[in-house]
Short mmCIF file of C-alpha atoms in Angstrom, two decimals:
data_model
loop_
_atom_site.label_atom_id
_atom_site.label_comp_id
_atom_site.label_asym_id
_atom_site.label_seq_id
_atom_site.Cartn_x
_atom_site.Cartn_y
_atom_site.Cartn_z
CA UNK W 1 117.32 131.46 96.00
CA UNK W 2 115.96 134.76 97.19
CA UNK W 3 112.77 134.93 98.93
CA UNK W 4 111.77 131.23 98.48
CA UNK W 5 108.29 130.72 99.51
CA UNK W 6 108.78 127.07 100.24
CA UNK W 7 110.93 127.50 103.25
CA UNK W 8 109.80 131.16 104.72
CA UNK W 9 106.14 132.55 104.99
CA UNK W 10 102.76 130.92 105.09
CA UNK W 11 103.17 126.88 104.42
CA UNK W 12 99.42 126.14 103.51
CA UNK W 13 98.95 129.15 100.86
CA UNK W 14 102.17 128.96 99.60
CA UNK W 15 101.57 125.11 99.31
CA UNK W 16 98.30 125.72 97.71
CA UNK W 17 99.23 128.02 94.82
CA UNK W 18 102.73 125.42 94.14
CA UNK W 19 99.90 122.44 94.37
CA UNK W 20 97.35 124.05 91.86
CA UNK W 21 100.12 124.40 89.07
CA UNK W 22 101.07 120.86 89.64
CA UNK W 23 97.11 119.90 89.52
CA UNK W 24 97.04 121.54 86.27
CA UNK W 25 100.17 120.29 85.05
CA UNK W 26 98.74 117.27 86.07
CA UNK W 27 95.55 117.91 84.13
CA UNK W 28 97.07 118.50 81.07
CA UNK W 29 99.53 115.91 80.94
CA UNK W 30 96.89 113.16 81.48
CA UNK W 31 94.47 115.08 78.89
CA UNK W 32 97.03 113.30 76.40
CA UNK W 33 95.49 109.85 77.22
CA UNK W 34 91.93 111.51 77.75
CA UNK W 35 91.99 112.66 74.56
CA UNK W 36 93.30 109.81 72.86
CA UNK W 37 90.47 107.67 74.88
CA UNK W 38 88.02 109.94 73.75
CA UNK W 39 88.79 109.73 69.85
CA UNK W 40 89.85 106.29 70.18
CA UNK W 41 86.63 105.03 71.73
CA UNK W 42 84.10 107.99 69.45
CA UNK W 43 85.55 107.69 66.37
CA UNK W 44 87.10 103.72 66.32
CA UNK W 45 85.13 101.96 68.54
CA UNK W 46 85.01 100.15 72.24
CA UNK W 47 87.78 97.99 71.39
CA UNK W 48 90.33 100.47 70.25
CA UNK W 49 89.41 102.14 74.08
CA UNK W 50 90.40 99.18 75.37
CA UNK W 51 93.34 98.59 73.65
CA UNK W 52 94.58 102.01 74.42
CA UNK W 53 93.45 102.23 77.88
CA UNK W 54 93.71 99.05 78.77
CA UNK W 55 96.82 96.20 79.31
CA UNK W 56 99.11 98.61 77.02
CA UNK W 57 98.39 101.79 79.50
CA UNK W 58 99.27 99.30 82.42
CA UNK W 59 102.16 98.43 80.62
CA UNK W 60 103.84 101.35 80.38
CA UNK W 61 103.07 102.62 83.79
CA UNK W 62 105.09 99.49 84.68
CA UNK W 63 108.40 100.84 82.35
CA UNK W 64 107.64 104.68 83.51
CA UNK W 65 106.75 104.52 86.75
CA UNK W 66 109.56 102.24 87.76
CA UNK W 67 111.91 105.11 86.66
CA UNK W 68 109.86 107.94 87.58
CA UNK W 69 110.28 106.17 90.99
CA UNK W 70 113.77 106.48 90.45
CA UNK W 71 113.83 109.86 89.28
CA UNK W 72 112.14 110.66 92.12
CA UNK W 73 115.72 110.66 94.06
CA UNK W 74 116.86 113.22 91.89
CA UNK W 75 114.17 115.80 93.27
CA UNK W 76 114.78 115.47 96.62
CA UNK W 77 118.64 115.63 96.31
CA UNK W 78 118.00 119.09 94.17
CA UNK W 79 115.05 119.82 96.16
CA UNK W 80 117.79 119.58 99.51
CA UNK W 81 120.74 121.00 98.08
CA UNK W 82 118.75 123.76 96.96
CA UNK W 83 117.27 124.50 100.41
CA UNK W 84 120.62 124.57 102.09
CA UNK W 85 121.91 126.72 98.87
CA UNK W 86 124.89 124.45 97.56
CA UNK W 87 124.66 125.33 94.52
CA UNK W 88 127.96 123.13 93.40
CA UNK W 89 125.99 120.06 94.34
CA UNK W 90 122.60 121.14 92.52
CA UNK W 91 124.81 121.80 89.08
CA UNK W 92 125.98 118.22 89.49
CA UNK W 93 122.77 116.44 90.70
CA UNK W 94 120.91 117.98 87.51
CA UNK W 95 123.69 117.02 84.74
CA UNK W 96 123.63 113.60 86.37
CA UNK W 97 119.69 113.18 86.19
CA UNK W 98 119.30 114.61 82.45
CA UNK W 99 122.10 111.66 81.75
CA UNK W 100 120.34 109.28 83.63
CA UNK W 101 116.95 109.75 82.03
CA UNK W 102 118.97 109.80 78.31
CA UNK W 103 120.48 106.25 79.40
CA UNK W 104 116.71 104.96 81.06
CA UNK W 105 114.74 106.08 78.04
CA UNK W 106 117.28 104.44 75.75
CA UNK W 107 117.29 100.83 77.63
CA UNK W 108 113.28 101.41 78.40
CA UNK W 109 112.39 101.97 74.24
CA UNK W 110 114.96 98.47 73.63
CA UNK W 111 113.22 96.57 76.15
CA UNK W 112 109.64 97.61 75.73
CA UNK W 113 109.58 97.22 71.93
CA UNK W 114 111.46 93.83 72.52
CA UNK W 115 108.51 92.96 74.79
CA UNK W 116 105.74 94.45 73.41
CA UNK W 117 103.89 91.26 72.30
CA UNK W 118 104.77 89.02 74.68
CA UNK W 119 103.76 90.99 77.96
CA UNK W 120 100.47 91.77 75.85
CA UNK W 121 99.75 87.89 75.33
CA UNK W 122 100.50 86.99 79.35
CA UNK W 123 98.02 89.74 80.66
CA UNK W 124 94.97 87.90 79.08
CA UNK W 125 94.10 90.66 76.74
CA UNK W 126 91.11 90.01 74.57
CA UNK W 127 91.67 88.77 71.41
CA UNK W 128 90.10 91.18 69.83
CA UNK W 129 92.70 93.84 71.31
CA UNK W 130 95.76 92.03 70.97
CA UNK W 131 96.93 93.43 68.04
CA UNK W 132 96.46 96.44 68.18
CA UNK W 133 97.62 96.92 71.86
CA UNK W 134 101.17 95.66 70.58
CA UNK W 135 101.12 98.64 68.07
CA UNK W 136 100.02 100.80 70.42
CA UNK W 137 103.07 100.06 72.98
CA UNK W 138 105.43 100.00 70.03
CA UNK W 139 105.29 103.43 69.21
CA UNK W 140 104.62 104.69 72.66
CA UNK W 141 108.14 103.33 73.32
CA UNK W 142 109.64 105.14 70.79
CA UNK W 143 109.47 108.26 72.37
CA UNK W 144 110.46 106.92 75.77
CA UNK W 145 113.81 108.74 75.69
CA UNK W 146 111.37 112.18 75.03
CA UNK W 147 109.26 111.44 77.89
CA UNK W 148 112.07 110.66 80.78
CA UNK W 149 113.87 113.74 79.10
CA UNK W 150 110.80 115.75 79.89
CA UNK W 151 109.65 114.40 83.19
CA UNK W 152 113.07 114.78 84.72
CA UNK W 153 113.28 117.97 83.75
CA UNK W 154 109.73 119.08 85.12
CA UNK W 155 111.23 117.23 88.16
CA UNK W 156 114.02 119.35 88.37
CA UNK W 157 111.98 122.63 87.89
CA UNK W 158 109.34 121.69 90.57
CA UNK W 159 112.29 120.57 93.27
CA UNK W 160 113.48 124.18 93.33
CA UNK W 161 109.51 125.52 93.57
CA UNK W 162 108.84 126.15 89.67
CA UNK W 163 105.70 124.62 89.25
CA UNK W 164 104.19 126.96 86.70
CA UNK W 165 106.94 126.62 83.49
CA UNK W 166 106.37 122.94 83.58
CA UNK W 167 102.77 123.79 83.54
CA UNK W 168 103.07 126.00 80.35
CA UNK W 169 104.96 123.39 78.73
CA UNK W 170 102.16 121.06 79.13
CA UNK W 171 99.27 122.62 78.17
CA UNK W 172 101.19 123.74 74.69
CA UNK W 173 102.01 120.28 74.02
CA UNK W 174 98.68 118.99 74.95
CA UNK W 175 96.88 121.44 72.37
CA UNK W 176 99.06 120.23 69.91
CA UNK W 177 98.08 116.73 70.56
CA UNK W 178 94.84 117.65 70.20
CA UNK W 179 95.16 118.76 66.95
CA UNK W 180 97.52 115.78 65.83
CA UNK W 181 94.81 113.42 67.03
CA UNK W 182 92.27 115.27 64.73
CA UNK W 183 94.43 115.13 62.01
CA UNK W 184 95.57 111.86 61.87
CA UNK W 185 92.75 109.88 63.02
CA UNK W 186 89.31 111.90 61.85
CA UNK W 187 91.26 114.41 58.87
CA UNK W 188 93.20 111.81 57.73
CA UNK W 189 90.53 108.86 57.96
CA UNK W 190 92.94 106.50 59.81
CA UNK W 191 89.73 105.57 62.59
CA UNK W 192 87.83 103.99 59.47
CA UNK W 193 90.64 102.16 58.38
CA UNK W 194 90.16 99.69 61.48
CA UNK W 195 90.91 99.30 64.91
CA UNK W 196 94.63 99.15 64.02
CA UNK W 197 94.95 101.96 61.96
CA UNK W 198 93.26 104.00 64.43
CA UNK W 199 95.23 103.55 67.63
CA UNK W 200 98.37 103.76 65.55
CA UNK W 201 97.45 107.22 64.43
CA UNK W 202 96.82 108.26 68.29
CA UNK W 203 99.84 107.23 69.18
CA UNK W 204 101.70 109.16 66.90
CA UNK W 205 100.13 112.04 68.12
CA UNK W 206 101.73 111.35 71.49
CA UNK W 207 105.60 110.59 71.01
CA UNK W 208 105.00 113.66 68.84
CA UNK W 209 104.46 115.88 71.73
CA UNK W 210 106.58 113.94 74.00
CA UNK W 211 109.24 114.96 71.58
CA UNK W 212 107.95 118.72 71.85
CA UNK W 213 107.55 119.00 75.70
CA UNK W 214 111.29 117.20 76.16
CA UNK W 215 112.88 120.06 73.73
CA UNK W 216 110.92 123.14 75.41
CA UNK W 217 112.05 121.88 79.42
CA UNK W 218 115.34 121.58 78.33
CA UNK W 219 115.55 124.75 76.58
CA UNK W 220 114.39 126.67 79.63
CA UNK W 221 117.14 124.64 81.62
CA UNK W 222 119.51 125.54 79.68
CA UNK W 223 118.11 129.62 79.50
CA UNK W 224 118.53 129.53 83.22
CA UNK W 225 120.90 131.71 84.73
CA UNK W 226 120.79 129.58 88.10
CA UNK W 227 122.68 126.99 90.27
CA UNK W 228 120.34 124.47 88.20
CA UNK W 229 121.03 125.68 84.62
CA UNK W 230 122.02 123.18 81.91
CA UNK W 231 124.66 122.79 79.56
CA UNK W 232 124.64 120.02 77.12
CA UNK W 233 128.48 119.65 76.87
CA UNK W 234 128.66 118.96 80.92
CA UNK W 235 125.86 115.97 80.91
CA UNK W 236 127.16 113.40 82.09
CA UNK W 237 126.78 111.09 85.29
CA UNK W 238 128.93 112.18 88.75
CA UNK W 239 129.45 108.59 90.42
CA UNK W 240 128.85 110.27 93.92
CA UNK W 241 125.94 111.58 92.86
CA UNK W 242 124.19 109.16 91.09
CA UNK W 243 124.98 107.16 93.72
CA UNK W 244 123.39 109.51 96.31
CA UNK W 245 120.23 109.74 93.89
CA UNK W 246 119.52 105.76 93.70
CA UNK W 247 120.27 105.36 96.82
CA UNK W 248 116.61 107.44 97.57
CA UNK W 249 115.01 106.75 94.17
CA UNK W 250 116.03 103.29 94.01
CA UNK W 251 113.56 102.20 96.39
CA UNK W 252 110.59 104.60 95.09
CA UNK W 253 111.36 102.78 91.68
CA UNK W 254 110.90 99.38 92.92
CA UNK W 255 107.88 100.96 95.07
CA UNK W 256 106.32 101.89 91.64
CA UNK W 257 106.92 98.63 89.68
CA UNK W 258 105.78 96.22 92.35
CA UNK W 259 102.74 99.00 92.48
CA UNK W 260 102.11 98.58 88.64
CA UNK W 261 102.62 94.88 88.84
CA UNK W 262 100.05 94.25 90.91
CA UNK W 263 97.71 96.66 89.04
CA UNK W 264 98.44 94.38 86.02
CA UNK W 265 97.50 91.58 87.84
CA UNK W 266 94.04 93.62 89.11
CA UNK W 267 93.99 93.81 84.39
CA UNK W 268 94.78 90.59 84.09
CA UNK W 269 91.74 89.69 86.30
CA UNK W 270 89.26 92.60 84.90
CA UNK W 271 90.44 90.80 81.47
CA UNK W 272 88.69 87.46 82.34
CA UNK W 273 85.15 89.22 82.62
CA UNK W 274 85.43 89.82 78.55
CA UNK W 275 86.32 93.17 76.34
CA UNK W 276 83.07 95.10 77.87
CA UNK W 277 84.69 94.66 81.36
CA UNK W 278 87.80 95.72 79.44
CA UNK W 279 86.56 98.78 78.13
CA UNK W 280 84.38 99.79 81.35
CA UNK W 281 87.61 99.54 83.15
CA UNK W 282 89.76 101.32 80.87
CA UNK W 283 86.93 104.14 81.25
CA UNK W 284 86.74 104.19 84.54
CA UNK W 285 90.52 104.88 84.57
CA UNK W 286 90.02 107.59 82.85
CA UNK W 287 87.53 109.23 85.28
CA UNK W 288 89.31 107.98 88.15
CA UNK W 289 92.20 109.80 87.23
CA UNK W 290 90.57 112.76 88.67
CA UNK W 291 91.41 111.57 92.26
CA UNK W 292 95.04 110.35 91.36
CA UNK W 293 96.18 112.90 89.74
CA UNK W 294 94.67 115.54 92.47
CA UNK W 295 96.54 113.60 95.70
CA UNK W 296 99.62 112.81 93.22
CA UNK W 297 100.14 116.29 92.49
CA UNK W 298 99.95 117.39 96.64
CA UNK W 299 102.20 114.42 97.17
CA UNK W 300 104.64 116.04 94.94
CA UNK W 301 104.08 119.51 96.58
CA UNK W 302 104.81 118.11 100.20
CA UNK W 303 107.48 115.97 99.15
CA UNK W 304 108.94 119.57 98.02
CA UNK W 305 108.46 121.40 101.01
CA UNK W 306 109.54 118.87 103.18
CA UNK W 307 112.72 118.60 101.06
CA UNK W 308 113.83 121.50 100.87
CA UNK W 309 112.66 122.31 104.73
CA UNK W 310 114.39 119.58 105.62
CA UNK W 311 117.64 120.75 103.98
CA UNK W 312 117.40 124.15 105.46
CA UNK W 313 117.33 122.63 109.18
CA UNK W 314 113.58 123.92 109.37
CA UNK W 315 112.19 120.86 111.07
CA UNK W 316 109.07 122.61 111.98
CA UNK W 317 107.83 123.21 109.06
CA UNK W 318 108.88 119.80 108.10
CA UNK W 319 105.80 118.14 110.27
CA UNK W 320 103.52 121.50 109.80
CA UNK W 321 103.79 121.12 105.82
CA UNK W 322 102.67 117.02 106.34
CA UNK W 323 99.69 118.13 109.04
CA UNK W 324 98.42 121.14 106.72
CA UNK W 325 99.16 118.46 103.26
CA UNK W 326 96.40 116.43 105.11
CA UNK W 327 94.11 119.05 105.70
CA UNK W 328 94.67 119.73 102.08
CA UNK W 329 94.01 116.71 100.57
CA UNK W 330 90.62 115.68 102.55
CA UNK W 331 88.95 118.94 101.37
CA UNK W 332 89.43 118.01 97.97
CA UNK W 333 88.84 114.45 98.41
CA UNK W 334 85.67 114.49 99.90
CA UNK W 335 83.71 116.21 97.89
CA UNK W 336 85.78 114.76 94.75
CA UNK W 337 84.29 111.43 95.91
CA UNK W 338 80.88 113.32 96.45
CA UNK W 339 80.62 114.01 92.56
CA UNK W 340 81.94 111.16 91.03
CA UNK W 341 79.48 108.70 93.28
CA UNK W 342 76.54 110.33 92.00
CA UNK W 343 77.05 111.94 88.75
CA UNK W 344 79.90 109.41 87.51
CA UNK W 345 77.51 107.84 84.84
CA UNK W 346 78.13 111.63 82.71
CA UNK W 347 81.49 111.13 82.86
CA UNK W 348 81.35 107.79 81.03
CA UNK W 349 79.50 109.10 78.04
CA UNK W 350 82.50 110.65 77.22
CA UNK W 351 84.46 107.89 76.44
CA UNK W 352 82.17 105.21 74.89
CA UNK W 353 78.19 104.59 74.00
CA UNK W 354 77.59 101.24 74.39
CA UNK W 355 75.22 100.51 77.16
CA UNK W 356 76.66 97.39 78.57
CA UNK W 357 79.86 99.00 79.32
CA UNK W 358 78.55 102.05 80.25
CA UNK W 359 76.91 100.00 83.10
CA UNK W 360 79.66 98.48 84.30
CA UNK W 361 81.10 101.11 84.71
CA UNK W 362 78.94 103.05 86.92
CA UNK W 363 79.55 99.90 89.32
CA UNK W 364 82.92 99.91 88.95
CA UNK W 365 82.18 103.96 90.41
CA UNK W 366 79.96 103.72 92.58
CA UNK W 367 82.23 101.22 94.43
CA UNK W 368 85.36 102.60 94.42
CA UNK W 369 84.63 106.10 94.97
CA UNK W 370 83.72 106.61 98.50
CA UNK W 371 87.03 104.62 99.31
CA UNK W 372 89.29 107.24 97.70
CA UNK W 373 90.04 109.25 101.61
CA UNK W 374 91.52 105.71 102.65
CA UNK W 375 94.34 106.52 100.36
CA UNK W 376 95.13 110.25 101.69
CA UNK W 377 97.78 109.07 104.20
CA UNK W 378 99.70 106.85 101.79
CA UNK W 379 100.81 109.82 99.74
CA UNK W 380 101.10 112.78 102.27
CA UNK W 381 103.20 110.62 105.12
CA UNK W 382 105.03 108.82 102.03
CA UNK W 383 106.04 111.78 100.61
CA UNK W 384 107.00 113.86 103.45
CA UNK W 385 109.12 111.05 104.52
CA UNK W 386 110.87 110.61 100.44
CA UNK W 387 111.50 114.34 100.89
CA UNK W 388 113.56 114.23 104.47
CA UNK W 389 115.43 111.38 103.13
CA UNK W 390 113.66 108.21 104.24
CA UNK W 391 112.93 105.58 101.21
CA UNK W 392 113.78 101.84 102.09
CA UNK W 393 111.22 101.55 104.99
CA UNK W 394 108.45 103.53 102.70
CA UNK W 395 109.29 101.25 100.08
CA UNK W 396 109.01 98.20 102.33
CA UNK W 397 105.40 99.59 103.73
CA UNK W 398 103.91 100.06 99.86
CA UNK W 399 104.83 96.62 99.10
CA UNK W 400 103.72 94.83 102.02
CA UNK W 401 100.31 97.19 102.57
CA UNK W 402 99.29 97.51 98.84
CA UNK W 403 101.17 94.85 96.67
CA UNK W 404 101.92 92.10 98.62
CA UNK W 405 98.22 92.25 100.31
CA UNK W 406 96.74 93.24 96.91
CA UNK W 407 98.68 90.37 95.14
CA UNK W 408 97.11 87.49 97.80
CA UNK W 409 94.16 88.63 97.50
CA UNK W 410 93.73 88.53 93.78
CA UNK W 411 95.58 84.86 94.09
CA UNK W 412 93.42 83.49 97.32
CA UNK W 413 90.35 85.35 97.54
CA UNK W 414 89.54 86.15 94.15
CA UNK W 415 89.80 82.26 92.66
CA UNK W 416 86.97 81.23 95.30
CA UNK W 417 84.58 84.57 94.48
CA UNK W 418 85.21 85.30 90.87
CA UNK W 419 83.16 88.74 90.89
CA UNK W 420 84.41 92.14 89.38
CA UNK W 421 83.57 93.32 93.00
CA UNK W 422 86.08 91.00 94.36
CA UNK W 423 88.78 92.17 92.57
CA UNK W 424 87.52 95.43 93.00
CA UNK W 425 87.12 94.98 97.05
CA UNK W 426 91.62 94.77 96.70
CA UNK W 427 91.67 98.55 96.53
CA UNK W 428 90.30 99.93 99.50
CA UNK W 429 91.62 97.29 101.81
CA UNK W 430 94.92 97.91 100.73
CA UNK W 431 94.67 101.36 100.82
CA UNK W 432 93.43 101.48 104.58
CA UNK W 433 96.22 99.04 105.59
CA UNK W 434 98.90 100.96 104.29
CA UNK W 435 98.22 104.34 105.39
CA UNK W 436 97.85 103.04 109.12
CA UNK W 437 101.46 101.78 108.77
CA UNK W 438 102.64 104.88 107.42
CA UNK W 439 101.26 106.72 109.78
CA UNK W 440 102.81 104.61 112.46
CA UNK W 441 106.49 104.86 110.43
CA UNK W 442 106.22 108.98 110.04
CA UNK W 443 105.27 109.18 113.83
CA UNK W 444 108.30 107.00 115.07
CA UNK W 445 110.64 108.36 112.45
CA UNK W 446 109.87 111.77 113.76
CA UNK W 447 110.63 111.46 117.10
CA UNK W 448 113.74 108.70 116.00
CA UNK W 449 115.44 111.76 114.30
CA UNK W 450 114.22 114.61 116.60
CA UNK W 451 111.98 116.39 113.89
CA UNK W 452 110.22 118.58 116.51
CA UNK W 453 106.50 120.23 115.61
CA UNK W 454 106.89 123.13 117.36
CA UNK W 455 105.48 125.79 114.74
CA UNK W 456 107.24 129.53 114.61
CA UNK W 457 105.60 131.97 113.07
CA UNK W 458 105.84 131.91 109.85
CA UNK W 459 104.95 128.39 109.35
CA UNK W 460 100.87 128.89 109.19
#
């Protein structure tokens, strides 16, 4: 607790060095399904992309992100107990999240195996896919209890301003990916068995390092010699507390899955256009990842500072860490946008060679890219408002700006014009109607709770 940088000194440097390790975190953790994209779509084919990238990667953003949502209420609580410095509260709000994400990842690997085929079948995925998307989802499940493990505990470093151990974690496990993908698909000559074969080998590769990343986070909890250090024999779930933590992550979890679920449906649609359309999409993903995992990793930062701000009474720099978040986020935005409008088409050559995708996918760019500032508010004013406290109204704003909206649209609009630019036209409309409500929520919650701006000294 001494000298925390989060809730004394400068808010925008200190918010920019906690931001760039959680970019690079970031970075890393998605070069898992870069790299398996890569091999996948080099050494297999187009169709192994798009059974990696495609309905089984929106799949288990659907499992994941409902509980990452969820998980979510575990870093504010820690992130506000450990601002106000009860230290009693943080020991029992970390036991209870490492439990909960044991339990999650235990129901989420039952359910998603259980599932596997038949969620595959109902998103329209190409024939030619089917197959080996189910074995791809399979074994990604496996390791399910290995990924919450880890991601809770990366939560629970980055709620009390550690952004850089979760970091080295990361890129350790991601080089050994690397290699694993090597070995298994190219050494070990599972790409030219088939299509199957292939995508089975990559992912291996990643419950592998799942498994790795969830043993190193909890081995530096447990090396800790602070209020949020771990010890195996205590984890277990505190009623009050897990109480307290779904009562904020509850919502962010149903924020996430009604999120996903209408990002399946935007699949399920990209489906009908055939496997190229498939594979451009699934490629595109990839590149577009750039944006999400840049203004996801600030969201995270402000949703920090406001946290633990907020549970230190400094209400200032509350609203000064949202105003400078913004500031933030439009410089890298803008000229993010900048490069992947014109010089996208490099980016696809990555992934795949065939021309027909490859063309698809520069629309698919070239479209969706100057949209991306629409989307700043969503995830500053969102997460400054998760991190005082606030999550059923947020909750209520994502569904009706992005899912509902997104959901009609697909359903009414997209039946009379059945274009790839229809369905990709969804995105930036929902994206500018939801950030104008959330701005209009964070300004009246604001003033509803008496957050005043005034800014002392030590808050630029």
């Amino acid at each position: 607790m001494q000298n925390n940088k989060i809730i004394e000194g400068s808010i925008w440097k200190n918010m920019l060095g906690y931001f760039w390790a959680l970019l690079l975190g970031a970075f890393f953790q998605q070069f898992y399904n870069t790299v398996d994209a890569i091999i996948v779509g080099k050494a297999v084919g187009s169709d192994a992309l798009a059974a990696v990238g495609g309905s089984a990667a929106m799949v288990v953003n659907l499992f994941v992100g409902f509980f990452m949502g969820l998980s979510s209420g575990a870093t504010v609580v820690i992130a506000q107990f450990y601002g106000a410095g009860r230290k009693d509260e943080v020991n029992k709000a970390v036991h209870t999240a490492i439990a909960m994400s044991i339990a999650g990842g235990a129901l989420i690997t039952i359910i998603g195996i259980w599932m596997s085929s038949w969620i595959i079948h109902a998103m329209k995925t190409p024939t030619e896919v089917i197959e080996a998307s189910t074995i791809y989802l399979r074994i990604y499940f496996i390791g399910m209890i290995a990924n919450l493990v880890y991601n809770m505990g990366a939560g629970i470093l980055r709620a009390i301003g550690d952004s850089k151990r979760p970091l080295y974690v990361l890129i350790v496990s991601c080089f050994v990916n690397i290699f694993l993908d090597i070995f298994f698909v190219i050494w070990m000559g599972l790409g030219k068995m088939g299509i199957n074969q292939g995508v089975m080998g990559v992912a291996i590769a990643t419950v592998i390092c799942q498994v790795i990343s969830a043993v190193i986070v909890v081995i530096i909890l447990m090396r800790s010699d602070d209020s949020y250090k771990l010890i195996l024999r205590e984890i277990r779930m505190d009623t009050g507390m897990l109480s307290r933590i779904i009562r904020i992550g509850f919502p962010a979890g149903v924020q996430t899955t009604m999120y996903t679920l209408s990002n399946i449906l935007i699949q399920a649609s990209i489906n009908e256009f055939g496997k190229d359309a498939t594979a451009a999409w699934a490629a595109y993903g990839k590149i577009d990842v750039l944006f999400w995992m840049t203004i996801g990793s600030l969201g995270t930062a402000v949703t920090t500072f406001a946290g633990q701000n907020y549970g230190a009474g400094k209400y200032d720099r509350v609203r000064s860490s949202a105003r400078q978040a913004f500031i933030i986020a439009a410089s890298i935005t803008i000229p993010l946008s900048t490069v992947l409008y014109f010089w996208g088409e490099g980016f696809l050559y990555i992934f795949v060679n065939d021309s027909n995708v490859i063309q698809i996918g520069i629309q698919m760019i070239k479209f969706l890219a100057p949209f991306y500032c629409l989307y700043i508010g969503v995830e500053v004013f969102s997460g400054v408002l998760r991190g005082m406290g606030s999550a059923l109204l947020p909750m209520l704003i994502t569904l009706s700006g992005i899912c509902l909206l997104r959901v009609t649209w697909i359903l009414t609009v997209f039946p009379l014009h059945r274009t790839i630019e229809t369905v990709e036209m969804s995105y930036p409309i929902t994206w500018g109607t939801t950030t104008v409500l959330f701005l209009i929520y964070y300004l009246y919650y604001v003033r509803r709770h008496n957050i005043k701006g005034t800014v002392n000294a030590d808050s630029e």
